CSV table of C-alpha atoms in Angstrom, one decimal:
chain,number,residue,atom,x,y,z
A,1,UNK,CA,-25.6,2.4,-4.4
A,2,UNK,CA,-22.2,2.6,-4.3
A,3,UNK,CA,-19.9,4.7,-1.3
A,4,UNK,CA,-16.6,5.5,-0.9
A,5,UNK,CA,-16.1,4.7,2.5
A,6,UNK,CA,-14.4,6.8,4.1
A,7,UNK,CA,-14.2,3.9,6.5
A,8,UNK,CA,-11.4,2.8,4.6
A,9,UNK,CA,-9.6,5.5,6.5
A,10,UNK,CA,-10.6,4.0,9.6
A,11,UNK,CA,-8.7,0.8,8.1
A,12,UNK,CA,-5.0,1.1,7.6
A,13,UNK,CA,-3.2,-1.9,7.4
A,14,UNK,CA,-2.4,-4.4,8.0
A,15,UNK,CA,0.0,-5.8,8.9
A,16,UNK,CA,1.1,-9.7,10.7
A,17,UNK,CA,4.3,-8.8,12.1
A,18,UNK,CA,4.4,-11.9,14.7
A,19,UNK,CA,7.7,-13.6,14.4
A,20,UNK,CA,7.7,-17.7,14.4
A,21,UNK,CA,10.9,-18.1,16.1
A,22,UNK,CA,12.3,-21.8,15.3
A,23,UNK,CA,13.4,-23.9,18.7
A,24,UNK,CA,16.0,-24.0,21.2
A,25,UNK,CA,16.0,-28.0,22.2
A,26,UNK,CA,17.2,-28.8,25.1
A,27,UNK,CA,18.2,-32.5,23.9
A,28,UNK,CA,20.2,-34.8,26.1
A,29,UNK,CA,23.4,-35.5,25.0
A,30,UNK,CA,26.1,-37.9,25.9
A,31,UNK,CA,28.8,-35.9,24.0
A,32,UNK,CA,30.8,-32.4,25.7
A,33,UNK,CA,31.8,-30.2,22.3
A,34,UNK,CA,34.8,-28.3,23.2
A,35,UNK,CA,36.3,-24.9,21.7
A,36,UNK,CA,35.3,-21.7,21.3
A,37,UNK,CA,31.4,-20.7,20.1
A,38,UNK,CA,32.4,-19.3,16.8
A,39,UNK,CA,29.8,-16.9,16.4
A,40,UNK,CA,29.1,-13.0,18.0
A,41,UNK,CA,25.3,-13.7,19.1
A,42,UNK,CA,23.9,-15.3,21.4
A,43,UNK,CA,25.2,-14.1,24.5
A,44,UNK,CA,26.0,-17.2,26.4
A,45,UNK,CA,26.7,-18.8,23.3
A,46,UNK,CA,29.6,-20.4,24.8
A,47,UNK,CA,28.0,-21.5,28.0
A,48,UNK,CA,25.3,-23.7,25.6
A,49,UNK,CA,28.6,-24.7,23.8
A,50,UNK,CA,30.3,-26.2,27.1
A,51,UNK,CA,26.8,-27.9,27.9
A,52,UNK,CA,27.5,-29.8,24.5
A,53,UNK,CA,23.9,-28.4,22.9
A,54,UNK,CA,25.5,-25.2,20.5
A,55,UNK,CA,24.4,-27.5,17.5
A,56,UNK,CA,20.9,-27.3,18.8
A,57,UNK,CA,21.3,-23.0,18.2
A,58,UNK,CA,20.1,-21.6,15.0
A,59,UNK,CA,22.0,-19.7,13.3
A,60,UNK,CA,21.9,-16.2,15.3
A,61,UNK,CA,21.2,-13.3,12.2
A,62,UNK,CA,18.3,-13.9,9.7
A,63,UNK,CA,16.2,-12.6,7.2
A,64,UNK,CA,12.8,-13.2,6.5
A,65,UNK,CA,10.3,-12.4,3.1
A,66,UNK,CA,6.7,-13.5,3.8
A,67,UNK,CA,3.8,-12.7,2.2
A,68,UNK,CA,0.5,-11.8,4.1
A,69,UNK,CA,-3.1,-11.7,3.3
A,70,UNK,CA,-5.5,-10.8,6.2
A,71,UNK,CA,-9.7,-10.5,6.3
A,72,UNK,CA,-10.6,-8.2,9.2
A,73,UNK,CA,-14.6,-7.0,10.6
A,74,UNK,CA,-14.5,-3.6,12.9
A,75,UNK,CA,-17.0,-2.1,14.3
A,76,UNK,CA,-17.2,1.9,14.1
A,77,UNK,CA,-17.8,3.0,18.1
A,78,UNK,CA,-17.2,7.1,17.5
A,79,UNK,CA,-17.7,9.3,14.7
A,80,UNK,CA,-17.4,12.7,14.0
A,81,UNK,CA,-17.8,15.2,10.9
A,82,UNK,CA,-17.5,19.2,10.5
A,83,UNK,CA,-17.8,21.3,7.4
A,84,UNK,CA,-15.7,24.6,7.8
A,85,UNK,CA,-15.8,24.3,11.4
A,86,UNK,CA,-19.7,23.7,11.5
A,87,UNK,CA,-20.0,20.5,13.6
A,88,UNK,CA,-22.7,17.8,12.1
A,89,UNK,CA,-22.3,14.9,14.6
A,90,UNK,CA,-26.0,15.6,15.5
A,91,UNK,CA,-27.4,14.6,12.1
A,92,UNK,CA,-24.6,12.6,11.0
A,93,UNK,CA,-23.0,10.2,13.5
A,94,UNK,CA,-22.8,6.5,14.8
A,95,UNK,CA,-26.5,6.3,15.0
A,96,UNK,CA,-27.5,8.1,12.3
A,97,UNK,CA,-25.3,6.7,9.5
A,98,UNK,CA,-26.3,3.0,11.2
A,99,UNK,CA,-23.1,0.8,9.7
A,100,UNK,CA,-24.4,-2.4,8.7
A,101,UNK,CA,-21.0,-3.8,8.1
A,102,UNK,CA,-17.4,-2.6,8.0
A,103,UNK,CA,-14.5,-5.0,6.9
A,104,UNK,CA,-11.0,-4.8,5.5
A,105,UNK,CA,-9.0,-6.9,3.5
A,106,UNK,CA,-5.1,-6.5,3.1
A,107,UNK,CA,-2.0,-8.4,1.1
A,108,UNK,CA,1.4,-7.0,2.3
A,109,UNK,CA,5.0,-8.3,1.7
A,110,UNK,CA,6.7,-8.3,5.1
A,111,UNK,CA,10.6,-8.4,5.4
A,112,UNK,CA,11.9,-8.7,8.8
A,113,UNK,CA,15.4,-8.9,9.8
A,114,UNK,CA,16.1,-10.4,13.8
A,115,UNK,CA,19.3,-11.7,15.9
A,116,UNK,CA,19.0,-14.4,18.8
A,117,UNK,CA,20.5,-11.9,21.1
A,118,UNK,CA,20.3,-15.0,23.8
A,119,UNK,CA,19.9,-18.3,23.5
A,120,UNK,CA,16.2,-18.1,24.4
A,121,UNK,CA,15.2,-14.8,23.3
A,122,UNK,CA,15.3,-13.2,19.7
A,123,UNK,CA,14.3,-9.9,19.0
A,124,UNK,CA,13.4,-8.6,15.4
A,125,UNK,CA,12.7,-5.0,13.6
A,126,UNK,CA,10.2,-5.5,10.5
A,127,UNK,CA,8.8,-3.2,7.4
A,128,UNK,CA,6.0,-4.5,5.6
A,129,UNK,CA,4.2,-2.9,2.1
A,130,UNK,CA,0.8,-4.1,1.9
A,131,UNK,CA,-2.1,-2.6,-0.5
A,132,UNK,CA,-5.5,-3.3,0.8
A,133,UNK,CA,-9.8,-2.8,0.5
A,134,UNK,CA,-12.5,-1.7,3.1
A,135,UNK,CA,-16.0,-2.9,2.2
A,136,UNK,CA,-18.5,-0.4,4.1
A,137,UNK,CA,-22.2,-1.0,4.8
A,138,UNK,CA,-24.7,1.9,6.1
A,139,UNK,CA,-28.1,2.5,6.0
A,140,UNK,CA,-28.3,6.1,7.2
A,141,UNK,CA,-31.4,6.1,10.0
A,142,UNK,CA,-33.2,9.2,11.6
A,143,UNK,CA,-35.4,8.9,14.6
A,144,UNK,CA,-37.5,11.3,16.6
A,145,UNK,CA,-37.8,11.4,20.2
A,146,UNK,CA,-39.4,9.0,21.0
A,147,UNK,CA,-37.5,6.3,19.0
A,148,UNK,CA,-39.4,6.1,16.0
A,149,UNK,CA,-37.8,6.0,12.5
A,150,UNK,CA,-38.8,9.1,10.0
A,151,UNK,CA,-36.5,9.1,7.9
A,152,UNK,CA,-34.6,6.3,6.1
A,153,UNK,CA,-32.0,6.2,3.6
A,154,UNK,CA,-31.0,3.1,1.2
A,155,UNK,CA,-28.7,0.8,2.4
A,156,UNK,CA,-25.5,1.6,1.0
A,157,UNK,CA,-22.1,-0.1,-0.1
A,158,UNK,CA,-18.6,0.0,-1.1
A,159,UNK,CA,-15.0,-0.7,-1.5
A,160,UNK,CA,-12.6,1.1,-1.8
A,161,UNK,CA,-9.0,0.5,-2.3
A,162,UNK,CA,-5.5,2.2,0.0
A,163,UNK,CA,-1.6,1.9,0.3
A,164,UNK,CA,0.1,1.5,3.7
A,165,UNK,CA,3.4,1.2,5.2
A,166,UNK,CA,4.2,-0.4,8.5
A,167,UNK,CA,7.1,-0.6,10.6
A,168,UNK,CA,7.7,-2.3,14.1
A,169,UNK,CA,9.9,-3.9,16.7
A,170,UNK,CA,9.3,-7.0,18.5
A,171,UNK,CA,10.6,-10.2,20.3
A,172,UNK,CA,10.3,-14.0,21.0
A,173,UNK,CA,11.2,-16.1,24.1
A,174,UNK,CA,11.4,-19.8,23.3
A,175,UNK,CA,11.3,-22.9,25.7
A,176,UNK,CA,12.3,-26.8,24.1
A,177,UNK,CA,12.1,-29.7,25.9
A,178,UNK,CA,13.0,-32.9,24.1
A,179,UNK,CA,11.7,-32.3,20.8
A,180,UNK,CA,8.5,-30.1,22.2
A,181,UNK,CA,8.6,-26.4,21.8
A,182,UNK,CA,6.4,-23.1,23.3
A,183,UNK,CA,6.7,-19.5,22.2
A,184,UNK,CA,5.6,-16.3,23.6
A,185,UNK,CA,5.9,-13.1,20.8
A,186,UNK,CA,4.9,-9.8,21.1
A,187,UNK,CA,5.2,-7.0,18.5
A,188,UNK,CA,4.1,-3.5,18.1
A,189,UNK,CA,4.1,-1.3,14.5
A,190,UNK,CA,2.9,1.9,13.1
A,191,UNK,CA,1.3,2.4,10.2
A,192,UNK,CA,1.3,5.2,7.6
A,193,UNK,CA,-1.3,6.3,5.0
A,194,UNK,CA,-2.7,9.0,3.1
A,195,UNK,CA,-5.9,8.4,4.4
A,196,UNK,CA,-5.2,9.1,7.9
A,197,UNK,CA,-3.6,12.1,9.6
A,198,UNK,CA,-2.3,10.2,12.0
A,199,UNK,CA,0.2,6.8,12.1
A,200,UNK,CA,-2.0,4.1,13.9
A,201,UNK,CA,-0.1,1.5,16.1
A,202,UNK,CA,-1.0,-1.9,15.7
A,203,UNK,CA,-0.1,-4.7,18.6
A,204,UNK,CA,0.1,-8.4,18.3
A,205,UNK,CA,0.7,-11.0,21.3
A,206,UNK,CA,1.0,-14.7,20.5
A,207,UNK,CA,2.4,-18.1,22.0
A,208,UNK,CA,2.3,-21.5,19.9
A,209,UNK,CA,3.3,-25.1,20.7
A,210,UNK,CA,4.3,-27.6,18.2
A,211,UNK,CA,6.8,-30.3,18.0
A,212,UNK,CA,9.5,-31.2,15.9
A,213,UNK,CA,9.9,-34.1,13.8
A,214,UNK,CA,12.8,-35.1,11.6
A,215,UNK,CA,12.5,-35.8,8.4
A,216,UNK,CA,16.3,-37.7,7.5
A,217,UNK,CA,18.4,-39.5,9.7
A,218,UNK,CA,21.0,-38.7,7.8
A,219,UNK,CA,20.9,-34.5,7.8
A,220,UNK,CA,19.3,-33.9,11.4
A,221,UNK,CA,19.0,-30.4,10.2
A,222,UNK,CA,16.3,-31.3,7.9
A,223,UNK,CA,12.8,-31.6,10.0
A,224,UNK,CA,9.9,-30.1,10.4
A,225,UNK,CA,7.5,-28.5,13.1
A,226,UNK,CA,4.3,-28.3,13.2
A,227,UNK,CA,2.3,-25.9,16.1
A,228,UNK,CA,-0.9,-24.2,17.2
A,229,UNK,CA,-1.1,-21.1,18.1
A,230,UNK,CA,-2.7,-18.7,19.6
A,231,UNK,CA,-3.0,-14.9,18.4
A,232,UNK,CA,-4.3,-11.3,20.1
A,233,UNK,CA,-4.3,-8.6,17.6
A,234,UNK,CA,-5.7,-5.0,17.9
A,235,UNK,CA,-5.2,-1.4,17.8
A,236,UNK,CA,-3.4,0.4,20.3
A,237,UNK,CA,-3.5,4.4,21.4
A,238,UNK,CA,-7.3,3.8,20.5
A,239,UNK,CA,-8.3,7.6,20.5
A,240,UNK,CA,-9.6,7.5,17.0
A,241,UNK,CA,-8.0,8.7,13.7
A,242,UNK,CA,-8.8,12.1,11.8
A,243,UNK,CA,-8.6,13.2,8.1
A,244,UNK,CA,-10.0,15.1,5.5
A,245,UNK,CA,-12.1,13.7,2.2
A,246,UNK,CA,-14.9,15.0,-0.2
A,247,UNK,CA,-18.4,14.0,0.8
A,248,UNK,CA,-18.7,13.4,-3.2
A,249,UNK,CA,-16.0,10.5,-2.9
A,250,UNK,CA,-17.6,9.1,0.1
A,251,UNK,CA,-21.2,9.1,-1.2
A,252,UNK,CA,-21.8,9.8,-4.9
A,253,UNK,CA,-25.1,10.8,-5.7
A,254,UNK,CA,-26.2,10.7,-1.7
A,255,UNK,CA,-27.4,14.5,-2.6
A,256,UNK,CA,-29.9,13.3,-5.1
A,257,UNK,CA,-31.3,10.2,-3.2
A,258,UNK,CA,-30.8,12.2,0.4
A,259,UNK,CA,-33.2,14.3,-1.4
A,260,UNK,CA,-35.3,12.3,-3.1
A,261,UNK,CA,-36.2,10.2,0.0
A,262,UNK,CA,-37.0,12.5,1.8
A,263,UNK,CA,-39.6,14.3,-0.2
A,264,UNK,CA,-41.2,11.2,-1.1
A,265,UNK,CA,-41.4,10.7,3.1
A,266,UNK,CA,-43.3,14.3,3.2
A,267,UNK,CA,-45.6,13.6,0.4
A,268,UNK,CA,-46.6,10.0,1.6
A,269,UNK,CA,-47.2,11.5,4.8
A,270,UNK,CA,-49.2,14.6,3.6
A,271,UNK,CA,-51.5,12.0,1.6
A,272,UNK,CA,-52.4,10.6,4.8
A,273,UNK,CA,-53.0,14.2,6.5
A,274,UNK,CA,-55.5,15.6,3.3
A,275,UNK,CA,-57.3,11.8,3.8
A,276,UNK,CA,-61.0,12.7,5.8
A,277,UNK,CA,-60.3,9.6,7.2
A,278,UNK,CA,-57.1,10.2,9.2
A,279,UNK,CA,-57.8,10.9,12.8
A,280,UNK,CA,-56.6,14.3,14.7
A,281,UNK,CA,-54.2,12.6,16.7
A,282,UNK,CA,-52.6,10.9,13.5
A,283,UNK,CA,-52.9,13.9,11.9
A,284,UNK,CA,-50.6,15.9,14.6
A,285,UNK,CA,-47.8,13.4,14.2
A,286,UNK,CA,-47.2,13.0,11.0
A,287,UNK,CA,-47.4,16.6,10.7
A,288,UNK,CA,-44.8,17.0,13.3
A,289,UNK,CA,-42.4,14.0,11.3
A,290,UNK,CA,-42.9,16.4,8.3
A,291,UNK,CA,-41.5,19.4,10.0
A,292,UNK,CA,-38.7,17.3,11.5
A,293,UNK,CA,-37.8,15.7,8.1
A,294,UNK,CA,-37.6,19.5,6.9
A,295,UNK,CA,-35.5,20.8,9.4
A,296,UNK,CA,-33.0,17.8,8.4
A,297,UNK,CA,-33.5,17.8,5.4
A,298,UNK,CA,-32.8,22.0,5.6
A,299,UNK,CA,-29.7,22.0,7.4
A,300,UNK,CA,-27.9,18.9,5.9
A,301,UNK,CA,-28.7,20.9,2.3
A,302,UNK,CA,-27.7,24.5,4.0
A,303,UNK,CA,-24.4,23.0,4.7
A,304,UNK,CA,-23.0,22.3,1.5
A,305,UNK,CA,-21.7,18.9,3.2
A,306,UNK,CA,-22.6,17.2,-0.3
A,307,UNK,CA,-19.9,18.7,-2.2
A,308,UNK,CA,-17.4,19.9,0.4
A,309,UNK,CA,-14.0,18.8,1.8
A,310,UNK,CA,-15.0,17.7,5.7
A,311,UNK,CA,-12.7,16.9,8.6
A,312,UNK,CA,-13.7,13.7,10.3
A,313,UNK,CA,-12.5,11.6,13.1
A,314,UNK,CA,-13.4,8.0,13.7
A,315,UNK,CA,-12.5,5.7,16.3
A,316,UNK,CA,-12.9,1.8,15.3
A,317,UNK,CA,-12.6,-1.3,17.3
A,318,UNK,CA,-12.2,-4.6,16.0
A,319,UNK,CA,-14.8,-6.9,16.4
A,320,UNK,CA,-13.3,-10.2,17.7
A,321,UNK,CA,-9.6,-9.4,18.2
A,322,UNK,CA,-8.2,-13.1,18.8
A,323,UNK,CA,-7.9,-16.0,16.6
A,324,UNK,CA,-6.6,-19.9,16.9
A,325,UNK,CA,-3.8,-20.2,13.9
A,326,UNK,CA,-1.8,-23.5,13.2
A,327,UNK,CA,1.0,-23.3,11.2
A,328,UNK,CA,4.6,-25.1,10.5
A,329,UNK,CA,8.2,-24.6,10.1
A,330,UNK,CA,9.8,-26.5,7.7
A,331,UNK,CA,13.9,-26.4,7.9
A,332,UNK,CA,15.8,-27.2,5.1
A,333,UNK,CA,19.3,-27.0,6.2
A,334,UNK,CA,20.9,-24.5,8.9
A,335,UNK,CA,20.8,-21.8,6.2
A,336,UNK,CA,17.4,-21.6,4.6
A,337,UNK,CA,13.5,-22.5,6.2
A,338,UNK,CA,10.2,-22.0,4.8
A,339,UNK,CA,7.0,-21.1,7.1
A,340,UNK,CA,3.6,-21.3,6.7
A,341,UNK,CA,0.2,-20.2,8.9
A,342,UNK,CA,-3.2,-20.0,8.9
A,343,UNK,CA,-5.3,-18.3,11.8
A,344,UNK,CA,-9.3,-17.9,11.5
A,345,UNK,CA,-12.2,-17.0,13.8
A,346,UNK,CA,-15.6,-15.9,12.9
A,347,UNK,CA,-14.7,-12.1,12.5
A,348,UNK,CA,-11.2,-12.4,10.9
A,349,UNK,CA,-8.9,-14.9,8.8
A,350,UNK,CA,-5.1,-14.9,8.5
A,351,UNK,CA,-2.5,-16.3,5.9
A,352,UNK,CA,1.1,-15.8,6.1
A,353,UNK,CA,3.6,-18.0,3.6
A,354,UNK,CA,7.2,-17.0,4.1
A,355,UNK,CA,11.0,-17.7,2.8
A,356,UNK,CA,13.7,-17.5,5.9
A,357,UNK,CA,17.7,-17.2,5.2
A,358,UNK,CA,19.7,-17.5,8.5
A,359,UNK,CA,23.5,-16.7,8.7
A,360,UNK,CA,26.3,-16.1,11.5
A,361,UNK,CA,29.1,-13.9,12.4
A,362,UNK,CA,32.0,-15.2,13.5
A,363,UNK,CA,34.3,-13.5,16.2
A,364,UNK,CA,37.1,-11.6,15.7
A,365,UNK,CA,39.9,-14.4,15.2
A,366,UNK,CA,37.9,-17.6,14.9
């Protein structure tokens, strides 16, 4: 059957906001370039012009459209519910509702604007707009004391579409030796949604080496640079997430097949009691699973949970938070690049293509 997971609350966003900062190459040269640095950023601009290397410099402003599609498992650690201030984590909780699986999927446009504000460090802000699906297994479970199942719903699935939008800071520090290159990039952004009462902050940590190879002798500015990467990504401020839904949009028709399970469970049981067969001992349990499946099945009903706006709050963790990616840089000319990555591990997967425009702004005078 199918659910509306409200799990898709527990899934916002998502948002790859790591910047692939391009290289600072510390190249030997034989030549001094004299003058002024033309440009504003980076600080010590001038100092790598003395040294004869300012040509190695990108551009210091640029702005950057990529488009983002991310697959994500999680795995559900807390839950909570209450109807009208009437708690019902004891029949409905981690254990009970039993997630089989929860996943997320998400495709964003991210625009990012940064500045090299020195020669080896560029810092960014970025906004991303990204419309996304969490696919939600259960199979809600009930168990006595002693451990044994006596209740047990079908498993149920869905998936269930939300809007987000995300907004962050971050920065890159760069290293070039020759024509090798390392990165280190860290970045940290908030995400809003409907679903969620509150913003939920989102940090990524990576660091790639590559090297760069030209592609004409003729325009040095032309190459391309390929890297691999690594990539930490997870939730931050982890104390869970509340919000409000209808039980109907979670679980449609859960009322009728709550219901219908469990009488079927009492009535399979009962056959066994009335059988002459059936010893005492037998007899006594199954009698005393009958009673507990009515007091469940009594208060979940009692509630009105079925058809009522409930508060919940869920805490989620993702299941394998770091990936290998390789990707590339390709540089066209000093104005224009286009990027492309790929990261994967057995609990996520990770696409980014993007379009970069780079520009500078000369001092006052020059």
């Amino acid at each position: 059957m199918k659910i509306h997971g409200f799990l898709l609350l527990l899934f916002f966003v998502f948002l790859e906001g790591a910047t692939y900062a391009q290289i600072l190459e510390e190249t030997e040269t034989d030549s001094t370039t004299t003058g002024e640095y033309p440009y504003v950023l980076p600080i010590w601009g001038q100092k790598v012009q003395d040294r004869g290397m300012a040509d190695q410099l990108q551009l210091p402003f640029g702005v950057n459209l990529n488009y983002v599609n991310a697959f994500i498992e999680l795995d559900i650690t807390e839950f909570e519910l209450a109807l009208n201030g009437h708690d019902l984590s004891d029949f409905l909780n981690v254990e009970t509702l039993n997630f089989q699986e929860v996943s997320g999927t998400t495709n964003g446009v991210n625009f990012r604007a940064d500045a090299w504000i020195l020669p080896f460090m560029n810092v960014y802000g970025l906004f991303s707009a990204v419309k996304g699906g969490t696919n939600v297994t259960l199979m809600p479970t009930w168990k006595n004391e002693l451990g044994e199942v006596v209740l047990q719903l079908p498993e149920f699935s869905s998936h269930v579409d939300f809007d987000a939008l995300a907004y962050g800071i971050g920065t890159t520090l760069v290293f070039g030796w020759n024509n090798y290159f390392a990165s280190i990039d860290m970045n940290y952004s908030r995400t809003d949604t409907d679903l969620l009462n509150e913003q939920v902050g989102y940090l990524t940590l990576s660091s790639r080496l590559g090297y760069r190879f030209g592609l004409s002798k003729k325009n040095k500015d032309f190459f391309i640079a390929p890297y691999l990467a690594c990539m930490y990504r997870d939730f931050v401020g982890a104390k869970g997430n509340s919000g409000q839904i209808n039980m109907s949009e979670i679980f449609p028709d859960l009322e009728n097949v709550f219901n219908e399970k469990a009488d079927d469970k009492i009535a399979a049981n009962q056959e066994i009691i009335n059988d002459p067969g059936t010893s005492a001992a037998e007899r006594i349990k199954l009698q005393a699973q009958n009673q507990a499946i009515e007091t469940i099945q009594g208060k979940i009903n009692d509630s009105g949970v079925f058809s009522s706006e409930i508060d919940y709050s869920i805490r989620k963790e993702m299941v394998q938070p770091i990936t290998f990616q390789f990707g590339f840089n390709l540089q066209i000319n000093r104005n224009w690049m286009v990027r492309g990555e790929y990261g994967v591990s057995d609990a996520q997967r990770f696409l980014m293509t993007g379009l970069q425009y780079r520009f500078g702004i000369k001092k006052k005078g020059i």
